[in-house]
Coordinates of N, CA, C and O in Angstrom, one line a residue:
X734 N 0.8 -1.2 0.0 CA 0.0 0.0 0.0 C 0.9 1.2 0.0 O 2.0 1.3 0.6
X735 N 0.1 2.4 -0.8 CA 1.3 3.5 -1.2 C 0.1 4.6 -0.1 O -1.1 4.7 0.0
X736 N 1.2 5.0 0.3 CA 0.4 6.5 0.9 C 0.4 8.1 0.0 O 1.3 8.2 -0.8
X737 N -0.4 8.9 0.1 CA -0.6 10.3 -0.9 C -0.8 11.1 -0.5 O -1.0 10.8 0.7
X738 N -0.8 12.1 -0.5 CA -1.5 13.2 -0.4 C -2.4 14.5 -1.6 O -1.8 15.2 -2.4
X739 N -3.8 14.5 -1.3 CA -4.3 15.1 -2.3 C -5.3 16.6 -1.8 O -6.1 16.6 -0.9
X740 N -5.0 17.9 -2.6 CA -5.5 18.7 -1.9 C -6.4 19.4 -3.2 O -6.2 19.5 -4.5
X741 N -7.3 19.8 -2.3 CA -8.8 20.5 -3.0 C -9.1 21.9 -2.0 O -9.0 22.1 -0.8
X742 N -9.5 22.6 -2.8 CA -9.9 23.9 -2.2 C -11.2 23.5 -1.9 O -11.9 22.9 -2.6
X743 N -11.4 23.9 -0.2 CA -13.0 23.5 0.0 C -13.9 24.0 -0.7 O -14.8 23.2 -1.0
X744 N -14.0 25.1 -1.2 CA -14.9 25.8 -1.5 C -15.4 25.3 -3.2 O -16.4 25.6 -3.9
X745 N -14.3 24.4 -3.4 CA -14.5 24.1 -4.9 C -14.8 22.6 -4.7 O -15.5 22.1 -5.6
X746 N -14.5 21.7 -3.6 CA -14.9 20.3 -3.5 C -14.1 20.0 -1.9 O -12.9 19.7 -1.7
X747 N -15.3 20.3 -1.1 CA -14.4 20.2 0.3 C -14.5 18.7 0.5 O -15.1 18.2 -0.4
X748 N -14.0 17.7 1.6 CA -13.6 16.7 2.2 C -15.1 16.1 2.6 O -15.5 14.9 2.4
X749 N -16.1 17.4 3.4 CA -17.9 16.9 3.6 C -18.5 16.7 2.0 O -19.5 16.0 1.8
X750 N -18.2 17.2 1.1 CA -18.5 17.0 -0.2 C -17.9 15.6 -0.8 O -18.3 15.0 -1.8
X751 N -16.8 15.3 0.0 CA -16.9 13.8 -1.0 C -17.1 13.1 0.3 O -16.4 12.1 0.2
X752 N -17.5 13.2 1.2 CA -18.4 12.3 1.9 C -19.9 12.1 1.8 O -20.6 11.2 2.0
X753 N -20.2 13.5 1.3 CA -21.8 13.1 0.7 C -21.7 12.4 -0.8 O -22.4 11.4 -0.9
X754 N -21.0 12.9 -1.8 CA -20.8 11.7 -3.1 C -20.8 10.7 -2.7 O -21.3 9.7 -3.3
X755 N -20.1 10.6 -1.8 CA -19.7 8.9 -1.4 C -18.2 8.9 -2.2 O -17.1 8.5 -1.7
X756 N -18.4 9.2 -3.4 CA -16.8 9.0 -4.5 C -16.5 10.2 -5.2 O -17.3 11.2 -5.3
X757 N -15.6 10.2 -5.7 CA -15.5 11.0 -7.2 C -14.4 11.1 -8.1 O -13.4 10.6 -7.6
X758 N -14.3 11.3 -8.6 CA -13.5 11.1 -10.0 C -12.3 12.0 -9.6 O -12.7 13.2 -9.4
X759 N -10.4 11.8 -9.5 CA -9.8 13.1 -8.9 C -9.8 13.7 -10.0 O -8.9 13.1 -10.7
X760 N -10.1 14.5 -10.7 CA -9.7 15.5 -12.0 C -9.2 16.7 -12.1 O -8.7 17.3 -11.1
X761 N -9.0 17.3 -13.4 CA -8.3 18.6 -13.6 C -7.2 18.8 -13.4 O -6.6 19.8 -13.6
X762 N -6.6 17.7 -13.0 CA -5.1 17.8 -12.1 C -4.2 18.1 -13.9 O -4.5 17.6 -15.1
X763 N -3.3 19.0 -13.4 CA -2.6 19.9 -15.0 C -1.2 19.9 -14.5 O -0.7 21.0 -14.6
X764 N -0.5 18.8 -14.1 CA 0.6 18.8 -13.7 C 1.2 17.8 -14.3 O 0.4 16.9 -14.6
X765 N 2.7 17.6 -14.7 CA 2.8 16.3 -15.3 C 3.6 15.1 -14.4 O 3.8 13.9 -14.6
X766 N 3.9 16.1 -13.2 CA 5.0 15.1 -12.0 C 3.2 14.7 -11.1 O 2.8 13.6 -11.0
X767 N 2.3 16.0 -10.7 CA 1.3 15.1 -9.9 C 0.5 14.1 -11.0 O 0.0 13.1 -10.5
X768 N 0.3 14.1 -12.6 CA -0.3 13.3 -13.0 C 0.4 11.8 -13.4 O 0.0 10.7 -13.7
X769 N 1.8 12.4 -13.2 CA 2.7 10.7 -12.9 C 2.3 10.2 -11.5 O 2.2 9.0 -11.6
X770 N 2.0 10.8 -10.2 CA 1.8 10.1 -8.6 C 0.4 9.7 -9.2 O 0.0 8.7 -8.7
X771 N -0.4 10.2 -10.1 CA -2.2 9.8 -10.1 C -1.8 8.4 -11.2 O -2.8 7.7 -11.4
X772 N -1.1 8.1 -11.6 CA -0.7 7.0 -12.5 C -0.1 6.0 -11.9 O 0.1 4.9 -12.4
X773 N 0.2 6.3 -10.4 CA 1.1 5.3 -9.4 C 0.1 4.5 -8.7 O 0.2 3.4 -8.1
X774 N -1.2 5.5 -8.9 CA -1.8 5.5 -7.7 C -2.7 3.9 -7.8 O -3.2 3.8 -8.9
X775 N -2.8 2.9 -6.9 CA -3.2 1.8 -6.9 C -5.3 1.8 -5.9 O -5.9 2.7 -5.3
X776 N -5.6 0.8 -6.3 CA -7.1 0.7 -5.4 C -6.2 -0.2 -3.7 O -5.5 -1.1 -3.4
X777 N -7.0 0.8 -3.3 CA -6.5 0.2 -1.7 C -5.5 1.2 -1.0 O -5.3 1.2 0.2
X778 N -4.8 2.1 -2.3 CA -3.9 2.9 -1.4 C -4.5 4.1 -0.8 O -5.5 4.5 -1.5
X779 N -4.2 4.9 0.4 CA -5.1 5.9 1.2 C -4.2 7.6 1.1 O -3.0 7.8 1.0
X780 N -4.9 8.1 1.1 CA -4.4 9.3 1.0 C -5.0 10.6 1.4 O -6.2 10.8 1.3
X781 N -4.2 11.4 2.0 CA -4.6 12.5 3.2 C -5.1 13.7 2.2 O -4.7 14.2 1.2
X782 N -6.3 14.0 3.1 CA -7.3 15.0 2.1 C -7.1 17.0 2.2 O -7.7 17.6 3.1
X783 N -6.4 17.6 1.6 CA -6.1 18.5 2.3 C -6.4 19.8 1.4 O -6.3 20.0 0.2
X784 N -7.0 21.1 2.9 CA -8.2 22.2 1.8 C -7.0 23.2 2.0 O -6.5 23.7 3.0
X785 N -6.6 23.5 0.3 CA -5.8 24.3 0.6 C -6.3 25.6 0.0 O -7.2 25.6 -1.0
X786 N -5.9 26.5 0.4 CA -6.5 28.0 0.2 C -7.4 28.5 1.2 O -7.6 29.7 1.4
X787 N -7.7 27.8 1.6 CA -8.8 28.3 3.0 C -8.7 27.1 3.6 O -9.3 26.1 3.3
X788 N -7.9 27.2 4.6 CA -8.4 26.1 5.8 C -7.1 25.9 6.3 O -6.7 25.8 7.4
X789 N -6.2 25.6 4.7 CA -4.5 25.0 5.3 C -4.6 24.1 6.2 O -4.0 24.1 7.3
X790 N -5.5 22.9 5.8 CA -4.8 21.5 6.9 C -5.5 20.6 6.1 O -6.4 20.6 5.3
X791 N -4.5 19.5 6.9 CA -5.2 18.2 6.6 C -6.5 17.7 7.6 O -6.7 17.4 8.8
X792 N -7.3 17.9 6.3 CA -9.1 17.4 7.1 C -9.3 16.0 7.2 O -9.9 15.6 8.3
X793 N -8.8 14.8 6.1 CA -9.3 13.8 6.7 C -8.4 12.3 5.7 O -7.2 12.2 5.3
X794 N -9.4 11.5 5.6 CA -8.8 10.3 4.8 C -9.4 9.6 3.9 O -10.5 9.1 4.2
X795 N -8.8 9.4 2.9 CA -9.5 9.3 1.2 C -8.9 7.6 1.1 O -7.8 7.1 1.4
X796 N -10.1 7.2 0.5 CA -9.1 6.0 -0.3 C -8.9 5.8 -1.5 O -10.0 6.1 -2.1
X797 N -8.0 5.3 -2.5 CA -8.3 5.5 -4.1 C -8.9 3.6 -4.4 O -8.4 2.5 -4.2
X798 N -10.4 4.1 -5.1 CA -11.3 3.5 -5.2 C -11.2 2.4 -6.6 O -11.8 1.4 -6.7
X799 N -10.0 3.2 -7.6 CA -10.7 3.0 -8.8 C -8.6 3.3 -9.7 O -8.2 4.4 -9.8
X800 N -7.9 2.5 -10.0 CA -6.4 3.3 -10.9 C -6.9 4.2 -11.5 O -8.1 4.4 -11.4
X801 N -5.8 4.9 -12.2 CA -6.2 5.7 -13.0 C -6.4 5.3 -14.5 O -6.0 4.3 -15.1
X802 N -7.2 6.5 -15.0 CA -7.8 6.6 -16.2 C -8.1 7.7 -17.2 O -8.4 8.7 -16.6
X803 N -8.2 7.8 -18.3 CA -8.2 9.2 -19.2 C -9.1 9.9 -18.2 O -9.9 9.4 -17.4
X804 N -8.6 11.4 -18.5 CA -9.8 12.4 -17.8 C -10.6 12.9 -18.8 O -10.7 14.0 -19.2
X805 N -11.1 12.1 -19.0 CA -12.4 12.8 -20.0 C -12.7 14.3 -19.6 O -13.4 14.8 -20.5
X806 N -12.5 15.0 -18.7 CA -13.0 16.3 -18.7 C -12.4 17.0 -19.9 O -13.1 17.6 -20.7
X807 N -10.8 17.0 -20.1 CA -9.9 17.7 -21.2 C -10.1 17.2 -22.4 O -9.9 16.1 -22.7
X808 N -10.6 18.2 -23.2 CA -10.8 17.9 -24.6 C -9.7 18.1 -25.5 O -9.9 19.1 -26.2
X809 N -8.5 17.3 -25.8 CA -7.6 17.4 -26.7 C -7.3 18.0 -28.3 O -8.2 17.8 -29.1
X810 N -6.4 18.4 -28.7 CA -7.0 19.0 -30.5 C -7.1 18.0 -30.8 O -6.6 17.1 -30.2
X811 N -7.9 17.9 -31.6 CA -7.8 16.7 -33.2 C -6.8 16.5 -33.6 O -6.0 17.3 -34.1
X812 N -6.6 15.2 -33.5 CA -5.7 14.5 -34.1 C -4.2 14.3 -32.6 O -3.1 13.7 -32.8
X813 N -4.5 15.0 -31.2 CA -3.6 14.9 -30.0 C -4.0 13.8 -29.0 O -5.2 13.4 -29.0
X814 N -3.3 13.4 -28.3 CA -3.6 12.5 -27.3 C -3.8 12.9 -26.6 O -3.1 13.9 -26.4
X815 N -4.7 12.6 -25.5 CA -5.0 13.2 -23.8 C -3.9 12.5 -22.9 O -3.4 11.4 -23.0
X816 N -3.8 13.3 -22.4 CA -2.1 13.3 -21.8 C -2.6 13.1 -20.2 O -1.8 12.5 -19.6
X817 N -3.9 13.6 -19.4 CA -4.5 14.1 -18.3 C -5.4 12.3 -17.6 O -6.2 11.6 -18.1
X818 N -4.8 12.1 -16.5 CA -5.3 11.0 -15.9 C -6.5 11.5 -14.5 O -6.7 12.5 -13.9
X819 N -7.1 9.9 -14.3 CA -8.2 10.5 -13.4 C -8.1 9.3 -12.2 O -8.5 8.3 -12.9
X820 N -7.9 8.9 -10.9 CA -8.1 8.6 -10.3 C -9.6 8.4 -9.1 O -9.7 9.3 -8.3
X821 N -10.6 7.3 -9.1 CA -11.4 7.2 -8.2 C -11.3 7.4 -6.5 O -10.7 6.6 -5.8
X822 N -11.8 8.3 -6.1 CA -11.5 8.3 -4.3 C -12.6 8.2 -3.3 O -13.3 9.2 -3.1
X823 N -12.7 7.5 -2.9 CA -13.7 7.6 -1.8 C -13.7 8.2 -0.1 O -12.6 8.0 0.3
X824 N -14.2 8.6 0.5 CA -14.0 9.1 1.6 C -14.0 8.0 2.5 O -15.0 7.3 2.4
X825 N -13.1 7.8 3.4 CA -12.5 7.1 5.2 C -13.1 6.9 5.8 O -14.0 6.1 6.0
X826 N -12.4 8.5 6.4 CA -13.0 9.6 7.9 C -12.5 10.9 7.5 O -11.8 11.3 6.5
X827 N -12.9 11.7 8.7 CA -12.6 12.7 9.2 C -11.4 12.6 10.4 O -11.5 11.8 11.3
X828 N -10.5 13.3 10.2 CA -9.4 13.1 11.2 C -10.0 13.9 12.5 O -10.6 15.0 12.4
X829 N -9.8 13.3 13.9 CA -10.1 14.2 15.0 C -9.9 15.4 14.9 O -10.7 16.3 14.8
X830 N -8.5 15.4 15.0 CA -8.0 17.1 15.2 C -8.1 17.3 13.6 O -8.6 16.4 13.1
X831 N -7.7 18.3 12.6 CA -7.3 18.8 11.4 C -5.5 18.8 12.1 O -4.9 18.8 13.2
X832 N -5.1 18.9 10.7 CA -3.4 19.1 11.0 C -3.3 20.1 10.0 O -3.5 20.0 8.8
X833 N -2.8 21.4 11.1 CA -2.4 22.6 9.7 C -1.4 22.1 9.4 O -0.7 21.3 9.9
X834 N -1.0 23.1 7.7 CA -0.2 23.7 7.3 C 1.4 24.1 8.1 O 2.6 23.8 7.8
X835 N 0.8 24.8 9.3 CA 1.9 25.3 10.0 C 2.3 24.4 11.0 O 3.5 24.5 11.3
X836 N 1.2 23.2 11.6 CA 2.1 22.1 12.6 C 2.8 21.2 11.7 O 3.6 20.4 12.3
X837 N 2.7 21.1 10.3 CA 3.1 20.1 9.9 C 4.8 20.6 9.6 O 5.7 19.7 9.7
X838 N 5.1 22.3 9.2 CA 6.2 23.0 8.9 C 7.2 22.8 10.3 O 8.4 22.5 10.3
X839 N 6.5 22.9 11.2 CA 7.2 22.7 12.9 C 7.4 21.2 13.1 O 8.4 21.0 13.8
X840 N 6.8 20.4 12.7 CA 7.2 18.7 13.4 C 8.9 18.2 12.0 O 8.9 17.9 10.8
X841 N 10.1 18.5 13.2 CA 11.3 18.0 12.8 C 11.0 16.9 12.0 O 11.7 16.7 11.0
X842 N 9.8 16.0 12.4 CA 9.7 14.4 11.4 C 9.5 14.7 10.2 O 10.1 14.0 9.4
X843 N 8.4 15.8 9.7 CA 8.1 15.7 8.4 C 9.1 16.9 7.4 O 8.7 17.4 6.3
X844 N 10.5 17.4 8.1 CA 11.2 18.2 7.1 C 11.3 17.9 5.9 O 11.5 18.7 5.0
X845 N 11.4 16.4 5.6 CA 11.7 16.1 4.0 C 10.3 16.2 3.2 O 10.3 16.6 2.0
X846 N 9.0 16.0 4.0 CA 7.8 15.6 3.3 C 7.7 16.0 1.8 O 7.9 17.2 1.6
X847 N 7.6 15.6 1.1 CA 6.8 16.0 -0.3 C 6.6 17.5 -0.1 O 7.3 18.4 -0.5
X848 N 5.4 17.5 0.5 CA 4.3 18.8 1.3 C 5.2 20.2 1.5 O 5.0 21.4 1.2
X849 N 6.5 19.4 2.2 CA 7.0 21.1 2.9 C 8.0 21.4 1.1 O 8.2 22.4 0.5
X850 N 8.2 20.0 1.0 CA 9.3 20.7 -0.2 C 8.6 21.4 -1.3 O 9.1 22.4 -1.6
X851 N 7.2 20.8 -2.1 CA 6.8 21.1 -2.8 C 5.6 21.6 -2.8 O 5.0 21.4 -3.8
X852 N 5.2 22.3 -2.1 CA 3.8 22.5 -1.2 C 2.8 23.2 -2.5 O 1.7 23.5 -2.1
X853 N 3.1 23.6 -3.9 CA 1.8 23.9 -4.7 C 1.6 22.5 -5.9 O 1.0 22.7 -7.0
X854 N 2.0 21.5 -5.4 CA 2.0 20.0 -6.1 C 0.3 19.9 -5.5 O 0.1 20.3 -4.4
X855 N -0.9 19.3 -6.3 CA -2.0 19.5 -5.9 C -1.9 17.5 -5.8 O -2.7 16.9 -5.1
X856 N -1.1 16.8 -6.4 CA -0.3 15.6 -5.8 C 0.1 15.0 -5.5 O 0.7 14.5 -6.5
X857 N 0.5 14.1 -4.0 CA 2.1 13.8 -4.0 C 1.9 12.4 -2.9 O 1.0 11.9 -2.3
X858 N 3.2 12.3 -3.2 CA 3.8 10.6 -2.4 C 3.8 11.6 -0.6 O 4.0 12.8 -0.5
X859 N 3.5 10.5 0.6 CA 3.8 10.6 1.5 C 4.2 9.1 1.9 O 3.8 8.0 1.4
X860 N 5.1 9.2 2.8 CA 6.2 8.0 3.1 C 5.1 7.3 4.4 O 4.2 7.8 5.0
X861 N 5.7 6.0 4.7 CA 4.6 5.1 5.5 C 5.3 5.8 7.0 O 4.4 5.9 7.8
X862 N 6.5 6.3 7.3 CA 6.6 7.2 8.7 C 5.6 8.8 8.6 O 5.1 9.5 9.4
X863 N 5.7 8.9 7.3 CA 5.2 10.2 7.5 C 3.9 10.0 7.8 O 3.5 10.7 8.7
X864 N 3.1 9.3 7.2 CA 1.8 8.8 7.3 C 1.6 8.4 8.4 O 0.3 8.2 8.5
X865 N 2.3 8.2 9.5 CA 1.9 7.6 10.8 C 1.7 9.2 11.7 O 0.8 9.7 12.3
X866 N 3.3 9.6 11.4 CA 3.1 11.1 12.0 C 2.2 11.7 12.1 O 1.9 12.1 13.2
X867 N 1.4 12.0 10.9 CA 0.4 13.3 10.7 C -1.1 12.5 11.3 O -2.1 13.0 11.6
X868 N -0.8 11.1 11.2 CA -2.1 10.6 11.7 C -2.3 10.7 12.8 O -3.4 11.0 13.1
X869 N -0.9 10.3 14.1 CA -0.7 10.6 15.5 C -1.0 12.0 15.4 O -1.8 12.2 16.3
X870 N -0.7 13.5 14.6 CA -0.9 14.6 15.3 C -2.4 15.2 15.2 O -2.7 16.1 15.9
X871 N -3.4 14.5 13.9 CA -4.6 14.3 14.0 C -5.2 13.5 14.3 O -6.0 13.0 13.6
X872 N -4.9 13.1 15.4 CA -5.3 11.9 16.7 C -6.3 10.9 15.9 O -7.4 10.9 15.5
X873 N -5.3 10.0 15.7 CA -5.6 8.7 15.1 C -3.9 8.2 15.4 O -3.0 8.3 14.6
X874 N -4.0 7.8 16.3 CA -2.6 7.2 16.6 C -2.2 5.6 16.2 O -1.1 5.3 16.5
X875 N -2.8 5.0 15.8 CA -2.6 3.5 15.0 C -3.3 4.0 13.7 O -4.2 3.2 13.3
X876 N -3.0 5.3 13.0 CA -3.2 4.9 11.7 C -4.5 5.2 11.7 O -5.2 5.6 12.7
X877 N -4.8 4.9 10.0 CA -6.3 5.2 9.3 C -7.5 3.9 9.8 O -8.6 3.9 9.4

């Protein structure tokens, strides 16, 4: 099992929004390093849901439902290939606490993270220590 991290502006598809879907399709993603991690991405692997632009933290825990697949939203020219992948996610939980932005910049464990290095990747790998970390500081201490 691979661990992730994926972030959405609440206001455009918050974490209670894909708990009422139940699922959804991850899309739009316009990156070609985060649409390589959505190409990694396996059914069964979990990944931390995080509202960035308003909120700065990690709200909760996603699982990917479905590999990836063309994103039918992007419409390619005639005669180009769709280059743009889509991953299935379903919603966990809700983490107790949220984990900002700024506890995550302060805990010495996660200085390498993905997150602090690359923090406008809407993408990314989190390591199975890191994944325990952020889960102990949003009180879930054994994990998802």
């Amino acid at each position: 099992m691979a661990y992730w991290l994926l972030k959405s502006e609440p206001e455009v598809f918050s974490f209670d929004a894909l708990v009422k879907a139940k699922s959804t399709k991850w899309d739009g993603v316009r990156n070609y390093m985060a649409r390589n991690f959505l190409r990694d991405m396996q059914p069964g692997d979990l990944a931390f849901y995080y509202h960035s632009n308003e909120g700065l933290e990690i709200v909760g825990i996603a699982e990917i439902a479905a590999a990836a697949e063309p994103d039918t939203t992007f419409k390619p020219e005639k005669g180009k290939e769709n280059p743009w992948l889509v991953v299935t996610v379903k919603p966990v939980k809700k983490l107790p606490r949220s984990v900002s932005r700024a506890a995550i910049l302060k805990e010495p464990k996660l200085k390498d993270m993905a997150f602090v290095k690359y923090g406008r990747l809407s993408v990314q790998p989190v390591t199975a220590a890191e994944w325990k970390t952020v889960c102990a500081m949003g009180g879930l201490p054994q994990g998802a």
